[in-house]
Every structure is written in C-alpha cells, then in structure tokens.
mmCIF file of C-alpha atoms in Angstrom:
data_model
loop_
_atom_site.group_PDB
_atom_site.id
_atom_site.type_symbol
_atom_site.label_atom_id
_atom_site.label_comp_id
_atom_site.label_asym_id
_atom_site.label_seq_id
_atom_site.Cartn_x
_atom_site.Cartn_y
_atom_site.Cartn_z
ATOM 1 C CA THR H 1 -23.893 58.572 0.908
ATOM 2 C CA ASN H 2 -20.321 57.483 -0.111
ATOM 3 C CA GLU H 3 -19.809 60.259 -2.730
ATOM 4 C CA VAL H 4 -16.017 61.504 -2.926
ATOM 5 C CA VAL H 5 -16.361 65.035 -3.401
ATOM 6 C CA GLY H 6 -12.758 65.956 -3.898
ATOM 7 C CA ILE H 7 -9.262 64.805 -3.235
ATOM 8 C CA LEU H 8 -6.753 67.119 -1.213
ATOM 9 C CA GLU H 9 -3.059 66.282 -0.797
ATOM 10 C CA GLY H 10 -3.943 62.800 -2.095
ATOM 11 C CA LEU H 11 -6.537 62.313 0.878
ATOM 12 C CA ARG H 12 -10.346 61.675 -0.306
ATOM 13 C CA HIS H 13 -12.974 63.968 1.084
ATOM 14 C CA LYS H 14 -16.532 62.638 1.334
ATOM 15 C CA ARG H 15 -19.816 63.963 2.118
ATOM 16 C CA MET H 16 -21.399 63.110 5.188
ATOM 17 C CA GLY H 17 -24.870 61.363 4.773
ATOM 18 C CA ASN H 18 -27.203 63.655 2.790
ATOM 19 C CA SER H 19 -25.870 66.796 4.528
ATOM 20 C CA ASP H 20 -23.371 69.751 2.856
ATOM 21 C CA ILE H 21 -20.731 68.645 5.494
ATOM 22 C CA VAL H 22 -17.584 67.193 3.748
ATOM 23 C CA CYS H 23 -14.659 65.750 5.604
ATOM 24 C CA SER H 24 -11.631 63.854 5.149
ATOM 25 C CA GLU H 25 -11.805 60.120 4.739
ATOM 26 C CA ILE H 26 -9.233 60.002 7.614
ATOM 27 C CA GLY H 27 -9.403 61.742 11.269
ATOM 28 C CA LEU H 28 -6.943 62.840 13.735
ATOM 29 C CA GLY H 29 -7.586 61.381 17.155
ATOM 30 C CA THR H 30 -6.897 63.586 20.091
ATOM 31 C CA GLN H 31 -7.900 61.402 23.322
ATOM 32 C CA ARG H 32 -4.777 61.706 25.099
ATOM 33 C CA TRP H 33 -3.541 65.107 24.141
ATOM 34 C CA GLY H 34 -2.549 67.028 27.231
ATOM 35 C CA SER H 35 -3.412 64.291 29.259
ATOM 36 C CA THR H 36 -2.173 63.390 32.739
ATOM 37 C CA ASP H 37 -0.098 60.444 31.539
ATOM 38 C CA PHE H 38 3.863 60.535 31.668
ATOM 39 C CA ASN H 39 4.228 60.341 27.665
ATOM 40 C CA ALA H 40 1.133 62.457 26.689
ATOM 41 C CA PRO H 41 1.899 64.885 24.019
ATOM 42 C CA ASP H 42 1.981 68.570 25.214
ATOM 43 C CA GLU H 43 0.481 71.770 23.471
ATOM 44 C CA ALA H 44 3.380 72.599 21.357
ATOM 45 C CA LEU H 45 3.463 68.886 20.116
ATOM 46 C CA CYS H 46 -0.172 68.858 19.661
ATOM 47 C CA HIS H 47 0.047 71.878 17.382
ATOM 48 C CA GLN H 48 2.929 70.271 15.474
ATOM 49 C CA MET H 49 0.651 67.343 14.963
ATOM 50 C CA LEU H 50 -2.191 69.623 13.635
ATOM 51 C CA ASP H 51 -0.115 71.600 11.481
ATOM 52 C CA LEU H 52 0.987 68.242 9.744
ATOM 53 C CA ALA H 53 -2.337 66.744 9.642
ATOM 54 C CA VAL H 54 -4.425 69.636 8.580
ATOM 55 C CA LEU H 55 -2.053 72.205 6.917
ATOM 56 C CA GLU H 56 0.255 69.574 5.345
ATOM 57 C CA ASN H 57 -2.058 66.644 4.635
ATOM 58 C CA GLY H 58 -5.628 67.822 4.020
ATOM 59 C CA ILE H 59 -7.241 65.997 7.242
ATOM 60 C CA SER H 60 -10.485 67.960 8.035
ATOM 61 C CA LEU H 61 -12.004 65.727 10.659
ATOM 62 C CA ILE H 62 -10.661 65.981 14.268
ATOM 63 C CA ASP H 63 -12.084 63.557 16.773
ATOM 64 C CA THR H 64 -12.408 65.241 20.243
ATOM 65 C CA ALA H 65 -14.947 65.072 23.158
ATOM 66 C CA GLU H 66 -15.777 67.213 25.979
ATOM 67 C CA GLN H 67 -14.276 64.592 28.499
ATOM 68 C CA TYR H 68 -10.948 64.627 26.864
ATOM 69 C CA PRO H 69 -8.169 64.466 27.713
ATOM 70 C CA ILE H 70 -8.224 60.802 29.059
ATOM 71 C CA PRO H 71 -6.940 60.582 31.870
ATOM 72 C CA SER H 72 -7.742 64.031 33.042
ATOM 73 C CA GLY H 73 -6.591 65.453 36.561
ATOM 74 C CA ARG H 74 -5.050 68.456 38.081
ATOM 75 C CA GLY H 75 -3.625 70.847 35.447
ATOM 76 C CA ALA H 76 -5.360 68.485 32.745
ATOM 77 C CA PRO H 77 -9.079 69.045 33.439
ATOM 78 C CA GLU H 78 -11.642 67.729 30.981
ATOM 79 C CA GLY H 79 -12.199 69.895 28.020
ATOM 80 C CA TYR H 80 -8.433 70.644 27.956
ATOM 81 C CA THR H 81 -7.904 68.807 24.516
ATOM 82 C CA GLU H 82 -10.487 71.123 23.056
ATOM 83 C CA GLU H 83 -8.599 74.104 24.644
ATOM 84 C CA ILE H 84 -5.383 73.156 22.795
ATOM 85 C CA ILE H 85 -7.212 72.812 19.603
ATOM 86 C CA GLY H 86 -9.023 76.202 20.091
ATOM 87 C CA LYS H 87 -5.531 77.780 20.717
ATOM 88 C CA TRP H 88 -4.328 76.225 17.495
ATOM 89 C CA LEU H 89 -7.049 77.629 15.595
ATOM 90 C CA LYS H 90 -6.897 81.178 17.090
ATOM 91 C CA LYS H 91 -3.350 81.084 15.799
ATOM 92 C CA ASP H 92 -4.545 81.929 12.525
ATOM 93 C CA PRO H 93 -8.014 82.984 11.795
ATOM 94 C CA THR H 94 -7.907 81.584 8.169
ATOM 95 C CA ARG H 95 -7.874 77.994 9.489
#
C-alpha cells in the first residue's frame, strides 16, 4: 500500500505492503561505511550520521547488506558496516 501511517520530524512513514512494518519514506545508505577507500567514513563519523538521521530526523530505514562495505579488505571485511551499526545500537538499548 501507499498508506502514510505517521509523520515524524516532517518525514512521512509508510506501511510496507500489507505488513505491519512501518518505515520512513527516505532511507540512510551505508554501502561505503568503514570501507578501504581513502575517504570512507570511519566508525565515529558513521555514528554521527546515524545520530543525525535516526535520532534527530526520524529516519527508520537503514540500507545495509552482508557484503558491505564496498570495497572491503584487510581491516574492513565484508559485514563490517553491520558491525558499525550494531555498535551504535548497543550504545543505547532504547534505540
């Protein structure tokens, strides 16, 4: 459906299909978080981005995948982006 369930911080939240899952209309992409690129955001910056997006602006959809970061490598293996997000979540159990 395209049902708007609520508005948080000016951001519409919609129901996903016919499920009970509701998420923000805009998501936060994480593909390069912690990657081996010279200008990839480190864990501290990623946590700042999560604070801004989720806590301050109501984003509830975070795009991640088991193969992120891209590019991966030594010190930044596949799955590292999810670890960064997990550490952010662990900081506060109410998130």
